[in-house]
PDB file of C-alpha atoms in Angstrom:
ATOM      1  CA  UNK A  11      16.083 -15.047 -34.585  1.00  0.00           C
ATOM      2  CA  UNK A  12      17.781 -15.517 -31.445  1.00  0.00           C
ATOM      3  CA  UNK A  13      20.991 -13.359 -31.610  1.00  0.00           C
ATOM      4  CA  UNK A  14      18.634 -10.770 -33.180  1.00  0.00           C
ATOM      5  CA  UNK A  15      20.451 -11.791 -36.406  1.00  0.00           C
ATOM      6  CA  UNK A  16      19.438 -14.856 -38.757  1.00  0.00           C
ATOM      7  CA  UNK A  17      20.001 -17.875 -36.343  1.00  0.00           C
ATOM      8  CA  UNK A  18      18.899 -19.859 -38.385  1.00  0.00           C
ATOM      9  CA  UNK A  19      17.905 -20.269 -42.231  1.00  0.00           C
ATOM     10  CA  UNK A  20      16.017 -23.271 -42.355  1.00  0.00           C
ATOM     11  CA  UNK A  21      14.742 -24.977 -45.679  1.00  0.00           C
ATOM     12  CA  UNK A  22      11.712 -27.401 -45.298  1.00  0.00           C
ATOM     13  CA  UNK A  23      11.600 -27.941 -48.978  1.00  0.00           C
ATOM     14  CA  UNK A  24      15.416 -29.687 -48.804  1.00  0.00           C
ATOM     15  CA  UNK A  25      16.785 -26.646 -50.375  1.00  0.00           C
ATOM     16  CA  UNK A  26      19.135 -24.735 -47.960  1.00  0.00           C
ATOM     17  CA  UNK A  27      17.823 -26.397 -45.049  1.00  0.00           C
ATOM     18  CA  UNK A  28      19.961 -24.405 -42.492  1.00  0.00           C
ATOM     19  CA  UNK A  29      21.197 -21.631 -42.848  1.00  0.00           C
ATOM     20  CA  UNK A  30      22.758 -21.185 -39.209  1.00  0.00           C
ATOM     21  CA  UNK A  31      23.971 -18.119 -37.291  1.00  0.00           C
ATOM     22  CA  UNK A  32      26.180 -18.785 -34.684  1.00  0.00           C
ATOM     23  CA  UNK A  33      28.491 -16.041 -34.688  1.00  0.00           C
ATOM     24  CA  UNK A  34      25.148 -13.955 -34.201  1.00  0.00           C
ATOM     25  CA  UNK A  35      25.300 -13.548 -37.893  1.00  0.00           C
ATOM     26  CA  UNK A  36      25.112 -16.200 -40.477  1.00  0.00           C
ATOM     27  CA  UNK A  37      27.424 -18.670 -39.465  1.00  0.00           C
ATOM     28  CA  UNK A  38      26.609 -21.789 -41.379  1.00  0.00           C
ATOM     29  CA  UNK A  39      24.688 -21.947 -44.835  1.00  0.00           C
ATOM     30  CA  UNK A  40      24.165 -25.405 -44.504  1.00  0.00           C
ATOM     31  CA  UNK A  41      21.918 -27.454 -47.280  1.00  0.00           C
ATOM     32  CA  UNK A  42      21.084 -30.923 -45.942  1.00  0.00           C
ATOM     33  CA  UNK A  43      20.006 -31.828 -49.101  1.00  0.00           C
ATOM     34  CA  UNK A  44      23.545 -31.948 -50.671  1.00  0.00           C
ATOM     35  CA  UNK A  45      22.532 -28.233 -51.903  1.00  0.00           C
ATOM     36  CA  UNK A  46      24.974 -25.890 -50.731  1.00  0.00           C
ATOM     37  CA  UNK A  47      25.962 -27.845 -47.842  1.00  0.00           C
ATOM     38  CA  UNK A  48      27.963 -25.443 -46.044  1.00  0.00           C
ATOM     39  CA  UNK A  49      28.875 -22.088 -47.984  1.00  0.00           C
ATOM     40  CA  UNK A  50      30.964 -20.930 -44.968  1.00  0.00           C
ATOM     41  CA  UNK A  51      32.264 -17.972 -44.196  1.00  0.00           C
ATOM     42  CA  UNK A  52      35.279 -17.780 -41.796  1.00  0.00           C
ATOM     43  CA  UNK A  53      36.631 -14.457 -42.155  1.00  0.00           C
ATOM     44  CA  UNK A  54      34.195 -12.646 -39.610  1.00  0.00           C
ATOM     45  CA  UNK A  55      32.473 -10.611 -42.626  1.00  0.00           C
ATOM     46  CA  UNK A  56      29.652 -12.305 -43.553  1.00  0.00           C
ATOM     47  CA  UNK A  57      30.855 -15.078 -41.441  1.00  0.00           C
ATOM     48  CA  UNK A  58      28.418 -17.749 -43.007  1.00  0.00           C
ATOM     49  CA  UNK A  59      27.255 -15.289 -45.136  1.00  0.00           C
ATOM     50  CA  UNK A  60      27.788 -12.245 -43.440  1.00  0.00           C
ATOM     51  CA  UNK A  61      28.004  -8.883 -43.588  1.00  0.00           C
ATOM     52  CA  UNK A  62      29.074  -6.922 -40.041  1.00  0.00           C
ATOM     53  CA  UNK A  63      27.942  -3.656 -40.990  1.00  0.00           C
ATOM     54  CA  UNK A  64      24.684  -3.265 -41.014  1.00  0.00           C
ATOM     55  CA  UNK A  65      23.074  -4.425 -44.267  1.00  0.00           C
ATOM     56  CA  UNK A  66      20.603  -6.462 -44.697  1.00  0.00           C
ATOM     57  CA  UNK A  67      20.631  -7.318 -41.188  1.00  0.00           C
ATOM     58  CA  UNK A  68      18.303 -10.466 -41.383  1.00  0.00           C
ATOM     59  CA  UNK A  69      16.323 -11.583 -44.475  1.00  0.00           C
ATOM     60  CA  UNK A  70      14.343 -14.444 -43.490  1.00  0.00           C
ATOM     61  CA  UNK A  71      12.138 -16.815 -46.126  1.00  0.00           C
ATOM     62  CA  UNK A  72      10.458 -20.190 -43.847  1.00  0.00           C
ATOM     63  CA  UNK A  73       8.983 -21.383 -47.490  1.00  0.00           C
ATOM     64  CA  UNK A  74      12.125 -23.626 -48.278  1.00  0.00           C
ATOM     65  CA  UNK A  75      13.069 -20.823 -50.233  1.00  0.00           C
ATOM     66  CA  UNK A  76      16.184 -18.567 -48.836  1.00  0.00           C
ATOM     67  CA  UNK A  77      15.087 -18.394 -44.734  1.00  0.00           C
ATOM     68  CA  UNK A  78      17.008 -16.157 -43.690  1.00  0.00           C
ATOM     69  CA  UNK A  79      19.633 -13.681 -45.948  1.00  0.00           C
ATOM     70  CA  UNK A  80      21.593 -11.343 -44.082  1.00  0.00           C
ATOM     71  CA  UNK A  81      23.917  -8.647 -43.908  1.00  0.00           C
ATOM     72  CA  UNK A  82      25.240  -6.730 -40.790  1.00  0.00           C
ATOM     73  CA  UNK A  83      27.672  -5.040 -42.225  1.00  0.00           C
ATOM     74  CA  UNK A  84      26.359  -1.921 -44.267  1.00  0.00           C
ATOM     75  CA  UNK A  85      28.729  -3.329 -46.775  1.00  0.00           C
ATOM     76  CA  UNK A  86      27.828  -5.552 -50.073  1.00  0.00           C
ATOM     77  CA  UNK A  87      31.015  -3.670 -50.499  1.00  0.00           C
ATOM     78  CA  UNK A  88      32.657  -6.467 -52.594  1.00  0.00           C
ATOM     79  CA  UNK A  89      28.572  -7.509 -53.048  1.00  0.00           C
ATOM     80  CA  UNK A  90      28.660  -3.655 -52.958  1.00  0.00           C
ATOM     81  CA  UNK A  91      27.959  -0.789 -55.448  1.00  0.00           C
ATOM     82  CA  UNK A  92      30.289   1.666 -54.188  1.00  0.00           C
ATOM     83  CA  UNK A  93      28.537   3.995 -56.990  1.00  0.00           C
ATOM     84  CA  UNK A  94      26.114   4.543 -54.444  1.00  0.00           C
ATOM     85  CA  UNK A  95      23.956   1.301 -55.785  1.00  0.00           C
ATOM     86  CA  UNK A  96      22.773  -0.699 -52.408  1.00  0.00           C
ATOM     87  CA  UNK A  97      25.450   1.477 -51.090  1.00  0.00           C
ATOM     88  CA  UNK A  98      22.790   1.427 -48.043  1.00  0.00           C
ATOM     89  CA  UNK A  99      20.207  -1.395 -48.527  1.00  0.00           C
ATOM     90  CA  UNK A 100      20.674  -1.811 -44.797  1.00  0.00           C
ATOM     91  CA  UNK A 101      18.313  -3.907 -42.629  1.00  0.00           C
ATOM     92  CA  UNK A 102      18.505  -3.634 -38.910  1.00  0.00           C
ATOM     93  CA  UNK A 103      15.325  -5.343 -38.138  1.00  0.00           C
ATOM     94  CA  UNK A 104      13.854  -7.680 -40.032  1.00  0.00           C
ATOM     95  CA  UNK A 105      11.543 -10.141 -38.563  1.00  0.00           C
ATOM     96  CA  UNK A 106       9.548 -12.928 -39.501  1.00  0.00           C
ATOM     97  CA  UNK A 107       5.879 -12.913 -38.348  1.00  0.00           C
ATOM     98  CA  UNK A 108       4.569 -14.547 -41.187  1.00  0.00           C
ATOM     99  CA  UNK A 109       6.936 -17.108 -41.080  1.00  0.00           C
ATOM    100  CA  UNK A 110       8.272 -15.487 -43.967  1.00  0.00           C
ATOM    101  CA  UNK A 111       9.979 -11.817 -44.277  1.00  0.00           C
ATOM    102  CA  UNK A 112       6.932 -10.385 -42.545  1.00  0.00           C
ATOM    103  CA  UNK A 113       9.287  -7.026 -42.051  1.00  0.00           C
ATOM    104  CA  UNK A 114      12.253  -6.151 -43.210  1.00  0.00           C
ATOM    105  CA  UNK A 115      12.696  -2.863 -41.620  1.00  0.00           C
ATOM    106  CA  UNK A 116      15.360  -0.289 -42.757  1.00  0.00           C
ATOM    107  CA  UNK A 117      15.862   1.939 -39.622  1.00  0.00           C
ATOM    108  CA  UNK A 118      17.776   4.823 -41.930  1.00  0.00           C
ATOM    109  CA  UNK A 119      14.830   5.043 -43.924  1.00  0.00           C
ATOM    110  CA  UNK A 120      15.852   2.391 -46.800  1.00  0.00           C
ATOM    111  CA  UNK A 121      13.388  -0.918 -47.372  1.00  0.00           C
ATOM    112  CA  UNK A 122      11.362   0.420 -44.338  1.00  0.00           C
ATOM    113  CA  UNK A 123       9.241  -2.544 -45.128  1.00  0.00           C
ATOM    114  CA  UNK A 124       9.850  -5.557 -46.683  1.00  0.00           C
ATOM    115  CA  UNK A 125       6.501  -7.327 -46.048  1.00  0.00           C
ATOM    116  CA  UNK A 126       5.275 -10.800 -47.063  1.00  0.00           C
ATOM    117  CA  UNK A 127       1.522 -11.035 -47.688  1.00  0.00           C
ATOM    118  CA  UNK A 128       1.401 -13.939 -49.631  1.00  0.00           C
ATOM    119  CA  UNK A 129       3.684 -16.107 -47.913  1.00  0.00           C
ATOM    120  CA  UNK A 130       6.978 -14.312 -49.823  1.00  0.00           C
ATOM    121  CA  UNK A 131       7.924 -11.026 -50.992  1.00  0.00           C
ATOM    122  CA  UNK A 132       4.655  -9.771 -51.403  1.00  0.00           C
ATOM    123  CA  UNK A 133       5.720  -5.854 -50.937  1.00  0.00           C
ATOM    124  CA  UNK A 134       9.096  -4.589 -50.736  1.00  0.00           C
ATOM    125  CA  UNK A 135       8.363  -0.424 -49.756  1.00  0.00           C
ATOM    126  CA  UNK A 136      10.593   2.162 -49.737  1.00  0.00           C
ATOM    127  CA  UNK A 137       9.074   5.308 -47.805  1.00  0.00           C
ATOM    128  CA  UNK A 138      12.531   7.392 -48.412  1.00  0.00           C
ATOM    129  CA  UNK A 139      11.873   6.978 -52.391  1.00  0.00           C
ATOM    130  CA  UNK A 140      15.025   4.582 -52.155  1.00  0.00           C
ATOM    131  CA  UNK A 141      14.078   1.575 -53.873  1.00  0.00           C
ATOM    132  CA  UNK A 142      10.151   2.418 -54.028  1.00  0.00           C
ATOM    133  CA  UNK A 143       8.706  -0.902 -54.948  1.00  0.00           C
ATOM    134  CA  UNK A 144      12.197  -1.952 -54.622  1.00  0.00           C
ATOM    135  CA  UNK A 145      12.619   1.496 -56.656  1.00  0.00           C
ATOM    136  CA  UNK A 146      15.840   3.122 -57.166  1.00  0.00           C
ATOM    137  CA  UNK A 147      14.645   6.892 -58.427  1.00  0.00           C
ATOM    138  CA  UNK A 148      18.546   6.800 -59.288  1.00  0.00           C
ATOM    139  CA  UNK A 149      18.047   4.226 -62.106  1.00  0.00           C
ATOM    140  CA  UNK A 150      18.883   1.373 -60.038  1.00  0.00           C
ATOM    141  CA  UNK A 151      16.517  -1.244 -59.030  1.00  0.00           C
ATOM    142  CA  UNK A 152      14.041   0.496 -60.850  1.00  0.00           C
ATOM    143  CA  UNK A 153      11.013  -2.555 -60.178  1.00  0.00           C
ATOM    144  CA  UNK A 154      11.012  -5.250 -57.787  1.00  0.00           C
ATOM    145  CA  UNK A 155       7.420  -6.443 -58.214  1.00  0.00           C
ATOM    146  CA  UNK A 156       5.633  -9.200 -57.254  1.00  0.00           C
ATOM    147  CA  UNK A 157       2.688 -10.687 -59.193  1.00  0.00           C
ATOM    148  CA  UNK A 158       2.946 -14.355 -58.050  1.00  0.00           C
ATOM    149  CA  UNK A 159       3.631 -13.596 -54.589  1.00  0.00           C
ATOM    150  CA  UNK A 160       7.483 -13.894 -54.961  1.00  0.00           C
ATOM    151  CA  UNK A 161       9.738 -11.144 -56.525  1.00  0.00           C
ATOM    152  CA  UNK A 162       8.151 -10.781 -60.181  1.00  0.00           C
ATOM    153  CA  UNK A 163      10.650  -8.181 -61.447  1.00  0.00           C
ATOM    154  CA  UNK A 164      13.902  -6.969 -59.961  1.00  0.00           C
ATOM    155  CA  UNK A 165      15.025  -5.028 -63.268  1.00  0.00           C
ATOM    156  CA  UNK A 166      17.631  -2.490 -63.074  1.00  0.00           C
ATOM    157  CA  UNK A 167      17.602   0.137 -65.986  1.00  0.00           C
ATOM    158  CA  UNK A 168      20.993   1.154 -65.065  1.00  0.00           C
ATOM    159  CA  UNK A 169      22.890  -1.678 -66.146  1.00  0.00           C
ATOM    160  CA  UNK A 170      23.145  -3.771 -62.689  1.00  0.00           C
ATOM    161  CA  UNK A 171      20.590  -6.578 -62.276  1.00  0.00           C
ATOM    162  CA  UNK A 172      18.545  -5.641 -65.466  1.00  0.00           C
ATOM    163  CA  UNK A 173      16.191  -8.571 -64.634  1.00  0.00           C
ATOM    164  CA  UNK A 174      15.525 -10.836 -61.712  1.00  0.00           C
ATOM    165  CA  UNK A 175      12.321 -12.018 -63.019  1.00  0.00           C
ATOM    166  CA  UNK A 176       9.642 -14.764 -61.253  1.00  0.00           C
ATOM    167  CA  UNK A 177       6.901 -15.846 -63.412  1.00  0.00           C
ATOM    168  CA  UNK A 178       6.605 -19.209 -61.971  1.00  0.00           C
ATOM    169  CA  UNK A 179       6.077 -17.879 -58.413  1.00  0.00           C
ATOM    170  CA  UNK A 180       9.774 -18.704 -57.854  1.00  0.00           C
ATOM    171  CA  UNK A 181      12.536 -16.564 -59.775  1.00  0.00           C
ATOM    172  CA  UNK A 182      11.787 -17.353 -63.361  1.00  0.00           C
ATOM    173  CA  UNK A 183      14.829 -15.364 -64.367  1.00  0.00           C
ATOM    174  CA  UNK A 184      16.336 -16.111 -61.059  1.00  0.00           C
ATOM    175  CA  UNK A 185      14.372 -19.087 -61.540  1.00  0.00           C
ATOM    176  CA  UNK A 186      14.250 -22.689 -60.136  1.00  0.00           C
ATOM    177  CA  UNK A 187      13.020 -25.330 -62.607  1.00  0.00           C
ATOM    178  CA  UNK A 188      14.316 -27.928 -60.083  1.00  0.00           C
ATOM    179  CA  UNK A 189      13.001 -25.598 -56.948  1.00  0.00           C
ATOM    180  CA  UNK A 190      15.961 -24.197 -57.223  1.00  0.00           C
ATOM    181  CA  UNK A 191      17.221 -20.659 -58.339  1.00  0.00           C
ATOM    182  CA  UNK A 192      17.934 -21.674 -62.425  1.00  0.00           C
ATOM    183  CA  UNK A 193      19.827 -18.615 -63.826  1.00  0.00           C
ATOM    184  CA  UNK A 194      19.875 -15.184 -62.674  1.00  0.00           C
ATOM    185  CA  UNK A 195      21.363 -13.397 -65.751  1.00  0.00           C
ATOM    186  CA  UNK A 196      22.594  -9.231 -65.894  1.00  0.00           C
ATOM    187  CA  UNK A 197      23.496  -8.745 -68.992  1.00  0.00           C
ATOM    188  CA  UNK A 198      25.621  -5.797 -68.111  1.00  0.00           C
ATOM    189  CA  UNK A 199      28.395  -7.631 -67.156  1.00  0.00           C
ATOM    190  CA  UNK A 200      27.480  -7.435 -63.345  1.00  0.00           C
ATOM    191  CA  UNK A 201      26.269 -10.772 -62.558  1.00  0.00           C
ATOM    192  CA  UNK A 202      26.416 -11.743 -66.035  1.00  0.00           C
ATOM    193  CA  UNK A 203      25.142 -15.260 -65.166  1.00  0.00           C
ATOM    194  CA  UNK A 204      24.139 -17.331 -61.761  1.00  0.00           C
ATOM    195  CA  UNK A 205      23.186 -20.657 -63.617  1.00  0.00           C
ATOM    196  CA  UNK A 206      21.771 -23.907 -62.409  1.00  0.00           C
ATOM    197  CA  UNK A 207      22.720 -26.183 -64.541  1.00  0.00           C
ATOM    198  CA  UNK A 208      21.837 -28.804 -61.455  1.00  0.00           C
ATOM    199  CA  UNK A 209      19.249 -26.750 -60.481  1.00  0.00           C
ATOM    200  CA  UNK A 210      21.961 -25.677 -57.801  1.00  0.00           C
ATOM    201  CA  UNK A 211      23.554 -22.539 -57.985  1.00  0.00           C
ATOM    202  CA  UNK A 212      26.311 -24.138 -60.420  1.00  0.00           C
ATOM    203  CA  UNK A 213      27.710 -20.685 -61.149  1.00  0.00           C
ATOM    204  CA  UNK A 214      26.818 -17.383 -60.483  1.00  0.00           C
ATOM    205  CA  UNK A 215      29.784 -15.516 -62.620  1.00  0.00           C
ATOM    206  CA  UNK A 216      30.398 -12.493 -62.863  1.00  0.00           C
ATOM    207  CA  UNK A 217      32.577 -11.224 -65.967  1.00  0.00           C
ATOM    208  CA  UNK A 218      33.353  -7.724 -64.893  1.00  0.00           C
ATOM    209  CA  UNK A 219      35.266  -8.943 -61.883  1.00  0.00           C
ATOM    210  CA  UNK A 220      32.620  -9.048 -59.469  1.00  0.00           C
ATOM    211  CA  UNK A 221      31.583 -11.984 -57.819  1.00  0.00           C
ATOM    212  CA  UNK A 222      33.053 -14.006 -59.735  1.00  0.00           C
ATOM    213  CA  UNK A 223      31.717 -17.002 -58.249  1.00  0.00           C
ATOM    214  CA  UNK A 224      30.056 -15.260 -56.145  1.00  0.00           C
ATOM    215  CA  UNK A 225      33.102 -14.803 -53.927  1.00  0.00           C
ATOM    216  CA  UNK A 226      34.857 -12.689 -51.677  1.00  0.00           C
ATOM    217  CA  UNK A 227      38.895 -13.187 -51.095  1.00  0.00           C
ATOM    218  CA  UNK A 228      39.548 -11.223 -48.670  1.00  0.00           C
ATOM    219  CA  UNK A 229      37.236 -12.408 -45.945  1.00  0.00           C
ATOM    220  CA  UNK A 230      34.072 -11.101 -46.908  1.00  0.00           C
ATOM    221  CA  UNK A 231      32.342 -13.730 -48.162  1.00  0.00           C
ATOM    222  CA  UNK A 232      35.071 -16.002 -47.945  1.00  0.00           C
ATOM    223  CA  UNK A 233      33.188 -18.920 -49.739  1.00  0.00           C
ATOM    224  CA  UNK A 234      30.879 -16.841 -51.133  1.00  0.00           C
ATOM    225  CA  UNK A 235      33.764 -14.389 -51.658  1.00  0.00           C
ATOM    226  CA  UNK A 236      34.356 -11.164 -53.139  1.00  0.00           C
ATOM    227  CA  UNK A 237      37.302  -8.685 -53.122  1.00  0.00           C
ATOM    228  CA  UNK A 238      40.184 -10.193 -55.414  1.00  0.00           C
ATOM    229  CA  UNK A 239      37.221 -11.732 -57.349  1.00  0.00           C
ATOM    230  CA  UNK A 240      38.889 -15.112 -57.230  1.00  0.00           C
ATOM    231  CA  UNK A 241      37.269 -18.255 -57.725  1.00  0.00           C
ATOM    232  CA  UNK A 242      36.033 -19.515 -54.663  1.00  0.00           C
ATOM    233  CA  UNK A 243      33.776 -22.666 -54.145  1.00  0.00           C
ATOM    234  CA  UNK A 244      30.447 -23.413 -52.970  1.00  0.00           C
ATOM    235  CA  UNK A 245      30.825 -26.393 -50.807  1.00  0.00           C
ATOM    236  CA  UNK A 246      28.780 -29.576 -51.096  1.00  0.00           C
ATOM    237  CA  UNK A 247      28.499 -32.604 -49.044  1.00  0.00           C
TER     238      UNK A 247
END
């Protein structure tokens, strides 16, 4: 963390091997394994990534699995629920003393902790009864447990994310057969599917317009784009 914002989100496991902050946010999500090489972001909104605003300021994983996911801008407006869903899942500190997500603070009061006991995710707390175990008492993100050590349910009641499941110890529903996130499904039409049909993200679709392919037009998430919900791509080398 050395612009206080993701520097760097390294993979030792040869899946996203850097993903690089230069811009003191994001800047490159680089895979030197020919995974998501770069999934650049040149807009200045989630530059690499990047979110200006204040959300999600830094969300680090040393594991090989996701270092580092951040957002400064308060938005996750186009990743965004403006029905008040993650309208404010904003992380200004989030540091790694674990060498993985030992804290993910929320300063407002949101995720005040995001601790990692077991080496990821082991506790995701919400003291402001936001997002309580990664509780919405809305009817969003109504479970984000962890039995293996790593995110056993994210299941949203609501219709948004109804299951991000990991029985495997990696993201069974958002699982990696090949190490690698395999299919995040919502069957709401919100994220209807992020497949890996490589065991790379092939597609992460989204039928109701958005993320489409996980993309952001207008600048926020440029590659990984969202606003006109136009295909984007995920660059490879």
């Amino acid at each position: 963390m050395e612009t206080c914002i993701m520097n760097e989100l390294q993979m030792e496991t040869g899946i996203m091997n850097e993903l690089q902050m230069e811009t003191g946010i994001m800047n490159e999500l680089q895979m030197e394994t020919g995974i998501m090489n770069e999934l650049q972001m040149e807009s200045g909104i989630m530059n690499e990534l990047q979110m200006e605003s204040g959300i999600m300021n830094e969300l680090q994983m040393e594991t090989g699995i996701m270092n580092k996911l951040q957002m400064d801008t308060g938005i996750m407006n186009e990743l965004q629920m403006e029905a008040g869903i993650m309208n404010e899942l904003q992380m200004e500190t989030l540091q790694m003393e674990t060498c993985i997500m030992n804290e993910l603070q929320m300063e407002p009061g949101i995720m005040n902790e995001l601790q990692m006991e077991t080496g990821i995710m082991n506790e995701l707390q919400m003291e402001t009864g936001i997002m309580n175990e990664l509780q919405m008492e809305t009817g969003i993100m109504n479970e984000l447990q962890m039995e293996s050590g790593i995110m056993n349910e994210l299941q949203m009641e609501t219709g948004i994310m109804n299951k991000l499941q990991m029985e495997t110890g990696i993201m069974n529903e958002l699982q990696m057969e090949s190490g690698i996130m395999n299919e995040l499904q919502m069957e709401t039409g919100i994220m209807n599917e992020l497949q890996m049909e490589n065991g790379i993200m092939n597609e992460l679709q989204m039928e109701t317009g958005i993320m489409n392919e996980l993309q952001m037009d207008t600048g926020i998430m440029n590659e990984l784009q969202m606003e006109t919900f136009t295909d984007g791509d995920w660059y490879h080398e």
